[in-house]
mmCIF file of C-alpha atoms and ligand atoms in Angstrom:
data_model
loop_
_atom_site.group_PDB
_atom_site.id
_atom_site.type_symbol
_atom_site.label_atom_id
_atom_site.label_comp_id
_atom_site.label_asym_id
_atom_site.label_seq_id
_atom_site.Cartn_x
_atom_site.Cartn_y
_atom_site.Cartn_z
ATOM 1 C CA MET K 113 -119.182 147.713 -132.588
ATOM 2 C CA THR K 114 -118.233 147.391 -128.888
ATOM 3 C CA ILE K 115 -116.333 144.497 -127.459
ATOM 4 C CA LEU K 116 -117.971 143.245 -124.176
ATOM 5 C CA ASP K 117 -114.842 143.069 -122.074
ATOM 6 C CA GLY K 118 -115.350 140.432 -119.609
ATOM 7 C CA LYS K 119 -111.851 140.445 -118.328
ATOM 8 C CA LYS K 120 -112.154 144.104 -117.373
ATOM 9 C CA ILE K 121 -115.569 143.925 -115.915
ATOM 10 C CA SER K 122 -114.651 140.690 -113.938
ATOM 11 C CA ASN K 123 -111.664 142.587 -112.612
ATOM 12 C CA ASP K 124 -114.047 145.540 -111.512
ATOM 13 C CA ILE K 125 -116.267 143.103 -109.715
ATOM 14 C CA LYS K 126 -113.258 141.394 -107.972
ATOM 15 C CA ASP K 127 -112.022 144.783 -106.949
ATOM 16 C CA GLU K 128 -115.454 145.633 -105.557
ATOM 17 C CA ILE K 129 -115.467 142.167 -103.650
ATOM 18 C CA THR K 130 -112.003 142.905 -102.312
ATOM 19 C CA THR K 131 -113.126 146.235 -100.849
ATOM 20 C CA THR K 132 -116.115 144.788 -99.285
ATOM 21 C CA VAL K 133 -114.145 141.819 -97.768
ATOM 22 C CA ALA K 134 -111.497 144.269 -96.412
ATOM 23 C CA GLN K 135 -114.405 146.229 -94.734
ATOM 24 C CA MET K 136 -115.787 143.035 -93.343
ATOM 25 C CA LYS K 137 -112.398 142.108 -91.827
ATOM 26 C CA ALA K 138 -111.902 145.640 -90.428
ATOM 27 C CA LYS K 139 -115.224 145.102 -88.545
ATOM 28 C CA GLY K 140 -113.929 141.883 -87.173
ATOM 29 C CA GLU K 141 -116.536 139.799 -89.263
ATOM 30 C CA LYS K 142 -115.855 136.354 -90.650
ATOM 31 C CA THR K 143 -114.023 136.198 -93.933
ATOM 32 C CA PRO K 144 -116.062 134.389 -96.819
ATOM 33 C CA HIS K 145 -114.953 130.852 -97.213
ATOM 34 C CA LEU K 146 -115.502 128.773 -100.436
ATOM 35 C CA ALA K 147 -114.744 125.033 -100.661
ATOM 36 C CA ALA K 148 -114.396 123.181 -104.090
ATOM 37 C CA VAL K 149 -114.694 119.449 -104.347
ATOM 38 C CA ILE K 150 -113.042 117.718 -107.219
ATOM 39 C CA VAL K 151 -113.249 114.094 -107.924
ATOM 40 C CA GLY K 152 -110.569 112.480 -110.009
ATOM 41 C CA GLU K 153 -107.739 114.014 -112.166
ATOM 42 C CA ASP K 154 -109.430 115.491 -115.314
ATOM 43 C CA GLY K 155 -107.078 118.075 -116.665
ATOM 44 C CA ALA K 156 -109.700 120.679 -117.704
ATOM 45 C CA SER K 157 -111.612 120.367 -114.337
ATOM 46 C CA LEU K 158 -108.362 120.807 -112.426
ATOM 47 C CA THR K 159 -107.612 123.886 -114.368
ATOM 48 C CA TYR K 160 -111.085 125.251 -113.695
ATOM 49 C CA VAL K 161 -111.004 124.573 -109.841
ATOM 50 C CA GLY K 162 -107.400 125.867 -109.718
ATOM 51 C CA SER K 163 -108.491 129.207 -111.148
ATOM 52 C CA LYS K 164 -111.539 129.296 -108.741
ATOM 53 C CA VAL K 165 -109.199 128.783 -105.780
ATOM 54 C CA ARG K 166 -106.753 131.479 -107.121
ATOM 55 C CA ALA K 167 -109.655 133.942 -107.504
ATOM 56 C CA CYS K 168 -110.510 133.393 -103.853
ATOM 57 C CA ALA K 169 -106.970 134.434 -102.820
ATOM 58 C CA ARG K 170 -107.210 137.457 -105.112
ATOM 59 C CA VAL K 171 -110.318 138.904 -103.296
ATOM 60 C CA GLY K 172 -109.281 137.938 -99.842
ATOM 61 C CA PHE K 173 -111.587 134.916 -99.303
ATOM 62 C CA GLU K 174 -110.585 131.805 -97.581
ATOM 63 C CA SER K 175 -110.598 128.704 -99.844
ATOM 64 C CA THR K 176 -110.309 124.887 -99.340
ATOM 65 C CA LEU K 177 -109.665 122.435 -102.179
ATOM 66 C CA ILE K 178 -110.932 119.061 -101.408
ATOM 67 C CA GLN K 179 -109.492 116.504 -103.892
ATOM 68 C CA LEU K 180 -110.984 113.125 -103.910
ATOM 69 C CA PRO K 181 -109.934 109.874 -105.657
ATOM 70 C CA ASP K 182 -111.585 108.917 -108.987
ATOM 71 C CA ASP K 183 -112.989 105.636 -107.299
ATOM 72 C CA ILE K 184 -114.640 107.233 -104.342
ATOM 73 C CA THR K 185 -118.028 105.651 -103.542
ATOM 74 C CA GLN K 186 -121.156 107.644 -103.893
ATOM 75 C CA ASP K 187 -121.737 107.138 -100.185
ATOM 76 C CA ASP K 188 -118.366 108.556 -99.224
ATOM 77 C CA LEU K 189 -118.910 111.535 -101.433
ATOM 78 C CA LEU K 190 -122.308 112.146 -99.907
ATOM 79 C CA ASN K 191 -120.628 112.061 -96.454
ATOM 80 C CA LYS K 192 -118.225 114.564 -97.448
ATOM 81 C CA ILE K 193 -121.033 116.885 -98.744
ATOM 82 C CA GLN K 194 -122.793 116.382 -95.457
ATOM 83 C CA GLU K 195 -119.658 117.362 -93.579
ATOM 84 C CA LEU K 196 -119.393 120.619 -95.713
ATOM 85 C CA ASN K 197 -123.074 121.350 -95.116
ATOM 86 C CA GLN K 198 -122.502 121.235 -91.326
ATOM 87 C CA ASP K 199 -119.184 122.992 -91.261
ATOM 88 C CA ALA K 200 -119.854 126.414 -89.993
ATOM 89 C CA GLU K 201 -116.356 127.635 -91.466
ATOM 90 C CA ILE K 202 -117.549 127.086 -94.952
ATOM 91 C CA ASP K 203 -119.934 129.552 -96.466
ATOM 92 C CA GLY K 204 -120.395 128.081 -99.798
ATOM 93 C CA PHE K 205 -119.124 125.094 -101.788
ATOM 94 C CA ILE K 206 -119.126 123.629 -105.253
ATOM 95 C CA VAL K 207 -118.727 120.123 -106.643
ATOM 96 C CA GLN K 208 -116.825 120.414 -109.863
ATOM 97 C CA LEU K 209 -118.656 118.649 -112.738
ATOM 98 C CA PRO K 210 -118.535 116.223 -114.570
ATOM 99 C CA LEU K 211 -118.366 113.514 -111.903
ATOM 100 C CA PRO K 212 -117.138 109.920 -112.685
ATOM 101 C CA LYS K 213 -119.892 107.701 -114.290
ATOM 102 C CA HIS K 214 -120.375 105.528 -111.286
ATOM 103 C CA ILE K 215 -121.672 108.591 -109.353
ATOM 104 C CA ASP K 216 -125.216 109.887 -109.767
ATOM 105 C CA THR K 217 -124.594 113.563 -110.196
ATOM 106 C CA GLN K 218 -128.280 114.626 -109.460
ATOM 107 C CA ALA K 219 -128.028 112.693 -106.055
ATOM 108 C CA ILE K 220 -124.870 114.730 -105.161
ATOM 109 C CA LEU K 221 -126.271 118.126 -106.232
ATOM 110 C CA LEU K 222 -129.469 117.395 -104.265
ATOM 111 C CA ALA K 223 -127.403 116.677 -101.142
ATOM 112 C CA VAL K 224 -125.872 120.161 -101.247
ATOM 113 C CA ASP K 225 -127.497 122.612 -98.633
ATOM 114 C CA PRO K 226 -129.317 125.198 -100.851
ATOM 115 C CA LYS K 227 -127.899 127.899 -98.576
ATOM 116 C CA LYS K 228 -124.384 126.913 -99.420
ATOM 117 C CA ASP K 229 -125.231 125.953 -103.106
ATOM 118 C CA VAL K 230 -123.116 128.921 -104.695
ATOM 119 C CA ASP K 231 -123.305 127.241 -108.144
ATOM 120 C CA GLY K 232 -127.050 127.635 -108.072
ATOM 121 C CA PHE K 233 -127.709 124.025 -109.236
ATOM 122 C CA HIS K 234 -129.883 122.791 -106.426
ATOM 123 C CA PRO K 235 -133.605 122.408 -107.607
ATOM 124 C CA GLU K 236 -134.699 124.591 -104.755
ATOM 125 C CA ASN K 237 -132.441 127.445 -105.917
ATOM 126 C CA PHE K 238 -133.447 126.785 -109.632
ATOM 127 C CA GLY K 239 -137.094 126.985 -108.624
ATOM 128 C CA LYS K 240 -136.617 130.212 -106.898
ATOM 129 C CA LEU K 241 -134.788 131.698 -109.951
ATOM 130 C CA ALA K 242 -137.881 130.977 -111.970
ATOM 131 C CA LEU K 243 -140.153 132.571 -109.336
ATOM 132 C CA ASP K 244 -138.133 135.813 -109.007
ATOM 133 C CA MET K 245 -137.141 134.814 -105.394
ATOM 134 C CA GLU K 246 -133.807 135.420 -103.615
ATOM 135 C CA THR K 247 -131.517 132.668 -104.737
ATOM 136 C CA PHE K 248 -128.050 131.847 -106.064
ATOM 137 C CA ILE K 249 -128.099 132.466 -109.992
ATOM 138 C CA PRO K 250 -125.646 129.981 -111.574
ATOM 139 C CA ALA K 251 -122.446 131.848 -112.127
ATOM 140 C CA THR K 252 -122.388 131.841 -116.056
ATOM 141 C CA PRO K 253 -125.985 133.182 -116.567
ATOM 142 C CA PHE K 254 -125.287 135.569 -113.597
ATOM 143 C CA GLY K 255 -122.260 136.789 -115.397
ATOM 144 C CA ILE K 256 -123.972 137.291 -118.648
ATOM 145 C CA MET K 257 -126.736 139.362 -116.867
ATOM 146 C CA GLU K 258 -124.034 141.435 -115.143
ATOM 147 C CA LEU K 259 -122.147 142.178 -118.515
ATOM 148 C CA LEU K 260 -125.538 143.429 -120.095
ATOM 149 C CA LYS K 261 -126.265 145.489 -117.051
ATOM 150 C CA ARG K 262 -122.874 147.077 -116.821
ATOM 151 C CA TYR K 263 -122.829 147.901 -120.610
ATOM 152 C CA ASP K 264 -126.233 149.309 -120.261
ATOM 153 C CA ILE K 265 -127.624 147.193 -123.107
ATOM 154 C CA GLU K 266 -131.427 147.588 -123.680
ATOM 155 C CA THR K 267 -133.081 144.176 -123.316
ATOM 156 C CA SER K 268 -136.673 145.223 -122.747
ATOM 157 C CA GLY K 269 -138.985 144.352 -125.496
ATOM 158 C CA LYS K 270 -136.119 142.863 -127.446
ATOM 159 C CA HIS K 271 -136.138 139.413 -129.029
ATOM 160 C CA THR K 272 -133.474 137.305 -127.249
ATOM 161 C CA VAL K 273 -132.643 133.890 -128.876
ATOM 162 C CA VAL K 274 -130.761 131.449 -126.651
ATOM 163 C CA ILE K 275 -128.966 128.473 -128.354
ATOM 164 C CA GLY K 276 -128.623 125.462 -126.140
ATOM 165 C CA ARG K 277 -130.908 124.340 -123.274
ATOM 166 C CA SER K 278 -128.390 122.990 -120.673
ATOM 167 C CA HIS K 279 -129.337 123.287 -117.080
ATOM 168 C CA ILE K 280 -126.378 125.437 -116.327
ATOM 169 C CA VAL K 281 -126.401 127.937 -119.134
ATOM 170 C CA GLY K 282 -129.085 127.904 -121.849
ATOM 171 C CA ARG K 283 -132.266 127.040 -119.674
ATOM 172 C CA PRO K 284 -131.553 129.471 -116.857
ATOM 173 C CA MET K 285 -130.412 132.261 -119.292
ATOM 174 C CA SER K 286 -133.887 131.825 -121.152
ATOM 175 C CA ILE K 287 -135.732 132.385 -117.717
ATOM 176 C CA LEU K 288 -133.540 135.225 -116.609
ATOM 177 C CA MET K 289 -134.057 137.140 -119.957
ATOM 178 C CA SER K 290 -137.788 136.636 -119.704
ATOM 179 C CA ARG K 291 -138.019 137.844 -116.061
ATOM 180 C CA LYS K 292 -139.223 141.425 -115.194
ATOM 181 C CA GLY K 293 -136.339 143.940 -114.942
ATOM 182 C CA GLN K 294 -133.368 145.278 -116.626
ATOM 183 C CA PRO K 295 -131.631 143.071 -117.953
ATOM 184 C CA GLY K 296 -134.733 141.120 -118.779
ATOM 185 C CA ASP K 297 -138.210 141.833 -120.106
ATOM 186 C CA SER K 298 -137.167 140.382 -123.318
ATOM 187 C CA THR K 299 -139.257 138.055 -125.549
ATOM 188 C CA VAL K 300 -137.295 134.743 -125.492
ATOM 189 C CA THR K 301 -136.811 131.986 -127.950
ATOM 190 C CA LEU K 302 -135.002 128.846 -126.614
ATOM 191 C CA THR K 303 -133.366 126.897 -129.428
ATOM 192 C CA HIS K 304 -131.649 123.492 -129.235
ATOM 193 C CA SER K 305 -130.345 120.588 -131.352
ATOM 194 C CA ARG K 306 -133.972 119.775 -132.480
ATOM 195 C CA THR K 307 -134.780 123.203 -133.591
ATOM 196 C CA LYS K 308 -135.789 123.312 -137.192
ATOM 197 C CA ASP K 309 -134.314 126.082 -139.345
ATOM 198 C CA LEU K 310 -132.431 127.640 -136.337
ATOM 199 C CA ALA K 311 -131.123 130.469 -138.635
ATOM 200 C CA HIS K 312 -134.595 131.663 -139.186
ATOM 201 C CA TYR K 313 -134.899 132.434 -135.467
ATOM 202 C CA THR K 314 -131.229 133.980 -135.081
ATOM 203 C CA ARG K 315 -131.881 136.258 -138.012
ATOM 204 C CA GLU K 316 -134.675 137.844 -136.232
ATOM 205 C CA ALA K 317 -132.890 138.065 -132.952
ATOM 206 C CA ASP K 318 -131.833 141.534 -131.346
ATOM 207 C CA ILE K 319 -129.696 139.502 -128.837
ATOM 208 C CA VAL K 320 -128.150 136.018 -129.393
ATOM 209 C CA ILE K 321 -126.770 134.069 -126.512
ATOM 210 C CA SER K 322 -124.879 131.073 -127.869
ATOM 211 C CA ALA K 323 -124.195 128.070 -125.491
ATOM 212 C CA LEU K 324 -123.887 124.934 -127.669
ATOM 213 C CA GLY K 325 -120.227 124.280 -127.799
ATOM 214 C CA VAL K 326 -119.641 123.990 -131.556
ATOM 215 C CA PRO K 327 -116.850 126.135 -132.787
ATOM 216 C CA ASN K 328 -117.691 128.847 -135.195
ATOM 217 C CA PHE K 329 -121.227 127.705 -135.430
ATOM 218 C CA LEU K 330 -122.896 131.119 -135.649
ATOM 219 C CA THR K 331 -121.935 132.874 -138.917
ATOM 220 C CA ALA K 332 -122.673 136.240 -140.385
ATOM 221 C CA ASP K 333 -125.486 135.196 -142.542
ATOM 222 C CA MET K 334 -127.427 133.956 -139.534
ATOM 223 C CA VAL K 335 -127.681 137.270 -137.751
ATOM 224 C CA LYS K 336 -128.982 140.855 -138.544
ATOM 225 C CA LYS K 337 -127.067 144.065 -138.441
ATOM 226 C CA GLY K 338 -126.777 145.624 -134.973
ATOM 227 C CA VAL K 339 -127.329 142.303 -133.158
ATOM 228 C CA VAL K 340 -125.980 141.883 -129.548
ATOM 229 C CA ILE K 341 -123.914 138.717 -129.394
ATOM 230 C CA ILE K 342 -123.020 136.636 -126.210
ATOM 231 C CA ASP K 343 -120.752 133.885 -126.949
ATOM 232 C CA VAL K 344 -120.701 131.319 -124.133
ATOM 233 C CA GLY K 345 -118.856 128.440 -126.134
ATOM 234 C CA ILE K 346 -115.516 127.216 -125.036
ATOM 235 C CA THR K 347 -113.989 124.529 -127.180
ATOM 236 C CA ARG K 348 -110.414 123.388 -127.247
ATOM 237 C CA VAL K 349 -109.613 123.210 -131.024
ATOM 238 C CA PRO K 350 -106.322 121.488 -131.911
ATOM 239 C CA ASP K 351 -103.744 123.945 -133.395
ATOM 240 C CA ALA K 352 -100.169 122.734 -133.903
ATOM 241 C CA ASN K 353 -98.994 126.347 -133.879
ATOM 242 C CA ALA K 354 -100.385 127.088 -130.349
ATOM 243 C CA ALA K 355 -98.095 126.787 -127.448
ATOM 244 C CA LYS K 356 -100.564 124.370 -125.764
ATOM 245 C CA GLY K 357 -101.444 122.554 -128.901
ATOM 246 C CA TYR K 358 -104.930 123.904 -129.010
ATOM 247 C CA VAL K 359 -106.763 127.210 -129.298
ATOM 248 C CA ILE K 360 -109.971 128.202 -127.341
ATOM 249 C CA THR K 361 -112.773 128.852 -129.736
ATOM 250 C CA GLY K 362 -116.174 130.120 -129.097
ATOM 251 C CA ASP K 363 -119.520 129.266 -130.829
ATOM 252 C CA VAL K 364 -119.392 132.538 -132.986
ATOM 253 C CA ASP K 365 -117.276 133.263 -136.023
ATOM 254 C CA PHE K 366 -115.987 136.319 -134.326
ATOM 255 C CA ALA K 367 -114.122 137.766 -137.517
ATOM 256 C CA GLU K 368 -117.283 137.985 -139.620
ATOM 257 C CA VAL K 369 -120.073 138.266 -137.002
ATOM 258 C CA SER K 370 -118.335 141.170 -135.253
ATOM 259 C CA GLU K 371 -118.667 143.220 -138.402
ATOM 260 C CA LYS K 372 -122.454 143.118 -138.166
ATOM 261 C CA ALA K 373 -122.843 143.275 -134.291
ATOM 262 C CA SER K 374 -123.357 146.260 -132.142
ATOM 263 C CA TYR K 375 -121.940 144.416 -129.109
ATOM 264 C CA ILE K 376 -119.998 141.191 -128.901
ATOM 265 C CA THR K 377 -118.106 139.144 -126.353
ATOM 266 C CA PRO K 378 -114.688 137.684 -127.401
ATOM 267 C CA VAL K 379 -113.677 134.176 -126.601
ATOM 268 C CA PRO K 380 -111.534 134.050 -124.560
ATOM 269 C CA GLY K 381 -111.924 137.184 -122.310
ATOM 270 C CA GLY K 382 -115.728 137.470 -122.537
ATOM 271 C CA VAL K 383 -118.136 135.287 -120.537
ATOM 272 C CA GLY K 384 -115.380 132.972 -119.158
ATOM 273 C CA PRO K 385 -113.812 135.470 -116.707
ATOM 274 C CA MET K 386 -117.296 136.771 -115.673
ATOM 275 C CA THR K 387 -118.209 133.150 -114.426
ATOM 276 C CA ILE K 388 -115.470 133.124 -111.799
ATOM 277 C CA ALA K 389 -116.214 136.674 -110.692
ATOM 278 C CA MET K 390 -119.927 135.705 -110.054
ATOM 279 C CA LEU K 391 -118.936 132.565 -108.269
ATOM 280 C CA LEU K 392 -117.098 134.795 -105.842
ATOM 281 C CA GLN K 393 -120.154 137.113 -105.683
ATOM 282 C CA ASN K 394 -122.256 134.308 -104.855
ATOM 283 C CA THR K 395 -119.926 133.114 -102.028
ATOM 284 C CA LEU K 396 -119.926 136.714 -100.648
ATOM 285 C CA LEU K 397 -123.747 136.608 -100.796
ATOM 286 C CA ALA K 398 -123.913 133.349 -99.013
ATOM 287 C CA ARG K 399 -121.719 134.742 -96.209
ATOM 288 C CA GLN K 400 -123.815 137.904 -95.944
ATOM 289 C CA ARG K 401 -126.989 135.885 -95.849
ATOM 290 C CA SER K 402 -125.936 133.434 -93.175
HETATM 291 P P1 NAD G 526 -124.152 121.202 -123.083
HETATM 292 O O1 NAD G 526 -122.856 120.794 -123.752
HETATM 293 O O2 NAD G 526 -124.745 120.641 -121.923
HETATM 294 O O3 NAD G 526 -125.343 121.273 -124.023
HETATM 295 C C1 NAD G 526 -125.318 121.840 -125.268
HETATM 296 C C2 NAD G 526 -126.544 122.314 -125.852
HETATM 297 O O4 NAD G 526 -126.529 122.860 -127.145
HETATM 298 C C3 NAD G 526 -127.736 121.335 -125.784
HETATM 299 O O5 NAD G 526 -128.837 121.877 -125.161
HETATM 300 C C4 NAD G 526 -128.075 121.021 -127.239
HETATM 301 O O6 NAD G 526 -129.395 120.896 -127.429
HETATM 302 C C5 NAD G 526 -127.522 122.352 -128.005
HETATM 303 N N1 NAD G 526 -127.042 121.922 -129.295
HETATM 304 C C6 NAD G 526 -126.026 121.168 -129.585
HETATM 305 N N2 NAD G 526 -125.921 121.122 -131.021
HETATM 306 C C7 NAD G 526 -126.796 121.993 -131.430
HETATM 307 C C8 NAD G 526 -127.156 122.331 -132.881
HETATM 308 N N3 NAD G 526 -126.277 121.906 -133.767
HETATM 309 N N4 NAD G 526 -127.943 123.442 -132.956
HETATM 310 C C9 NAD G 526 -128.674 123.851 -131.838
HETATM 311 N N5 NAD G 526 -128.368 123.505 -130.579
HETATM 312 C C10 NAD G 526 -127.532 122.526 -130.374
HETATM 313 O O7 NAD G 526 -124.053 122.807 -122.824
HETATM 314 P P2 NAD G 526 -123.349 123.721 -121.787
HETATM 315 O O8 NAD G 526 -122.752 122.857 -120.762
HETATM 316 O O9 NAD G 526 -124.255 124.886 -121.581
HETATM 317 O O10 NAD G 526 -122.108 124.221 -122.705
HETATM 318 C C11 NAD G 526 -122.143 124.831 -123.898
HETATM 319 C C12 NAD G 526 -120.866 125.445 -124.189
HETATM 320 O O11 NAD G 526 -120.568 126.618 -123.302
HETATM 321 C C13 NAD G 526 -119.699 124.608 -124.153
HETATM 322 O O12 NAD G 526 -118.739 125.028 -125.175
HETATM 323 C C14 NAD G 526 -119.044 124.882 -122.729
HETATM 324 O O13 NAD G 526 -117.685 124.521 -122.693
HETATM 325 C C15 NAD G 526 -119.382 126.337 -122.664
HETATM 326 N N6 NAD G 526 -119.484 126.832 -121.205
HETATM 327 C C16 NAD G 526 -118.738 127.977 -120.993
HETATM 328 C C17 NAD G 526 -118.904 128.533 -119.690
HETATM 329 C C18 NAD G 526 -118.129 129.857 -119.533
HETATM 330 O O14 NAD G 526 -117.833 130.098 -118.341
HETATM 331 N N7 NAD G 526 -117.758 130.632 -120.539
HETATM 332 C C19 NAD G 526 -119.606 127.961 -118.686
HETATM 333 C C20 NAD G 526 -120.298 126.778 -119.030
HETATM 334 C C21 NAD G 526 -120.241 126.283 -120.329
#
């Protein structure tokens, strides 16, 4: 069994980006600049945004963190987005989700200029992804594709079962794995909360990509020997013994499933770090394409 070391691979990618940025600077080119918009004070969101901004510094990018109050109106937020769309200094930006309830998330994501949409959430970019066109692939699915690629895992003709159909992970993942190419060329089954007898599908899977957010959901009896496991789930499970009072837990019962798997991502240290690396990669692409 091989652990898919997202921490190591994400560091390799960051090193590669650092080298590219240094070369760009040496040639007098503009440094890639990522902006992150956060509305409100949600602890987990602040943590995620903070690590994205720190990652920018690590590779030599410029970054701007825009913190807006919880009670900002939708119009004011839309104005901020327009400002960022028009700001030639900013190559790409993200709007950290979730947004407060009084704001229509879809209206905000639609307002982002697709050329600066480094999260890949705009319908134009999502459509291009489905049509094999140049786009920004959402960072988590992009990170999973990169892990499969760098570990040289055969996906052609394999049966990939994706659990979860969210717009940011499960759905795009199912499209990417069915596209032509390596990784890709898989026969894909997309399962979700209304799937009947989900274990019937996972037991037949060569590759399982789990993105539902239920700790230890996937158990050893649900997979076959030699399966490749990608665990996207991140859930904070209360634990009085842990320094923070919780432990980060994946969707997969790692202890028992790893006994049967050929490859498996740990949580933490698997898909999570890859997500940030690929956001940086998308920002670099935005700079290079502009
Ligand atoms: P979500 O929470 O939007 O949706 C969950 C999906 O799981 C839904 O499509 C639902 O149909 C499905 N589901 C729920 N219960 C199910 C069940 N019992 N059986 C089968 N399917 C079921 O999903 P999301 O935003 O993709 O997040 C999923 C998990 O991945 C969460 O734990 C999240 O924190 C994590 N996540 C991790 C990263 C990362 O960088 N590693 C990035 C994004 C999300």
